Each structure stands twice: as C-alpha cells, then as structure tokens.
Coordinates of C-alpha atoms in Angstrom, one line a residue:
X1 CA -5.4 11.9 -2.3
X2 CA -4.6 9.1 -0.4
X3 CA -7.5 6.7 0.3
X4 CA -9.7 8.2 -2.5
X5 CA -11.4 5.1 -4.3
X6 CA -13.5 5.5 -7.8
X7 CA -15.3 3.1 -9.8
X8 CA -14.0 2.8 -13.7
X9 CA -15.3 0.3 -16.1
X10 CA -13.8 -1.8 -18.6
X11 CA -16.0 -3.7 -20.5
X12 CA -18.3 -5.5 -18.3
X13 CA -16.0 -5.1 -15.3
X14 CA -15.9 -2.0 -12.7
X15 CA -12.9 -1.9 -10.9
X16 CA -12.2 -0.5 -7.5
X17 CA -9.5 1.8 -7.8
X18 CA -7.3 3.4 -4.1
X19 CA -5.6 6.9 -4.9
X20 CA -2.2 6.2 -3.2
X21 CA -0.9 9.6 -4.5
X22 CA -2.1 12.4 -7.3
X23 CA -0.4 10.4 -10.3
X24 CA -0.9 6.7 -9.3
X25 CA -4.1 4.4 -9.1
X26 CA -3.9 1.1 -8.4
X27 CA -6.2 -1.2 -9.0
X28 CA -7.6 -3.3 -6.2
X29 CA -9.7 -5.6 -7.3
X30 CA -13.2 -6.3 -9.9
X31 CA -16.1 -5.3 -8.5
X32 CA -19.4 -7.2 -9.5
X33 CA -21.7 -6.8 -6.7
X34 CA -23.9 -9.7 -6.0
X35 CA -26.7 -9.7 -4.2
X36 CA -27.4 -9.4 -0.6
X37 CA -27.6 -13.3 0.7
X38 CA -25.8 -15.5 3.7
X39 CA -22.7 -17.4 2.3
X40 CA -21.5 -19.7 3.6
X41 CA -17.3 -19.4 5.3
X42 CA -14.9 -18.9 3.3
X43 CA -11.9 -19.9 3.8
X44 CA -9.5 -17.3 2.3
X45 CA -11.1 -14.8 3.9
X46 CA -8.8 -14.5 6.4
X47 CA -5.7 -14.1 3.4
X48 CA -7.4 -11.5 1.7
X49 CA -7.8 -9.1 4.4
X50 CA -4.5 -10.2 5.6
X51 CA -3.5 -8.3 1.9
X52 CA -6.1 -5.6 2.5
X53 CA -4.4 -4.5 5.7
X54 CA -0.7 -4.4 4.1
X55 CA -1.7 -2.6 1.6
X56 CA -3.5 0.0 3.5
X57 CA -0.6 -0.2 6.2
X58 CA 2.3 0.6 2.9
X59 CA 0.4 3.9 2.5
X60 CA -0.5 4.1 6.1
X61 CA 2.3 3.0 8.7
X62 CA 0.7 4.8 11.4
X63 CA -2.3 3.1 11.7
X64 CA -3.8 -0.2 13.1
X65 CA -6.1 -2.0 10.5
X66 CA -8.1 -5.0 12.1
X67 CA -10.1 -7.5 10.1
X68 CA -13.5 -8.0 11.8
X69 CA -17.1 -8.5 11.4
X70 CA -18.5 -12.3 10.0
X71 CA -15.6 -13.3 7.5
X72 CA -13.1 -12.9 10.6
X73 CA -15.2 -15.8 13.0
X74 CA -14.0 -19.1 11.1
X75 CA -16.8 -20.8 10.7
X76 CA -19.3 -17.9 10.6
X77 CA -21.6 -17.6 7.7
X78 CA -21.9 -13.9 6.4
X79 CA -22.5 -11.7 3.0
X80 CA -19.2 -12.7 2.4
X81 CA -17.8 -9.0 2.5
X82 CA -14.2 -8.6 4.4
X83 CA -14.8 -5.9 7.4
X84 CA -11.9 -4.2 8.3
X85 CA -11.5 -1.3 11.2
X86 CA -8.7 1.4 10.3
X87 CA -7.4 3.0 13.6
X88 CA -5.6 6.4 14.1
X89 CA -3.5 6.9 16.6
X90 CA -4.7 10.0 18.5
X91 CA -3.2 12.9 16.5
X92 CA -2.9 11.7 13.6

C-alpha cells in the first residue's frame, strides 16, 4: 500500500506512520497536534520538506513534489504546517 499512513500510539506519543510496501512501516515523525494559531517563520521549514519530498520521491520517482503554501514564503507567518503538492505525470 504505498502512501497509506495510520496513526499508532506509544505512550503519550501518536506517530504518523507511511506504508512503503505490505511488510514495512516507517515511521515519519510524532504527531501532537497543537492547536490552530499563526506562528511565526520558521526557519527549517524549508529542510524539512526538502526531507518530505525525498522521501516521497524514493517510493515515488515519477512524480514532482513541491513544497508550497505559508512555510515555503520565508518570512511568512503561518500554522506552521509544511504544504507539499504531489504531481503525476499524465498516466501515471
């Protein structure tokens, strides 16, 4: 199931998990969801997706994965969420 992501918790942590194939999970990354409010920049925003996008792309050569939305405008305050557009090529 490649893509599939589930929730699993450990303790008081829920981790985001991406399916890369039927026998391997991967963890991504603890998930403790704040809540909604403007943040201000942050820096290594740019380096995270940077990650994001090679790992989507090592299970995904065929696509284009772009980081957008506020934490992609240095500078820009946002809900300090990364935003990032997956695009197939036509076929695909």
């Amino acid at each position: 199931m490649v893509g599939a992501q589930d929730e699993r918790s450990y303790g008081d942590d829920r981790l985001i998990y991406l399916e890369i194939d039927m026998t391997i999970a991967h963890p991504i990354g603890v998930y403790n969801p704040p809540p909604v409010a403007c943040h201000p920049y942050d820096p290594q925003a740019p380096e995270v997706a940077r990650r994001l996008k090679d790992l989507i792309r090592s299970v995904l050569p065929e696509v284009e994965v772009e980081h957008v939305g506020s934490t992609s405008v240095p500078g820009c305050p946002g809900k300090g969420y990364i935003d990032l557009m997956v695009l197939y090529p036509d076929g695909a």
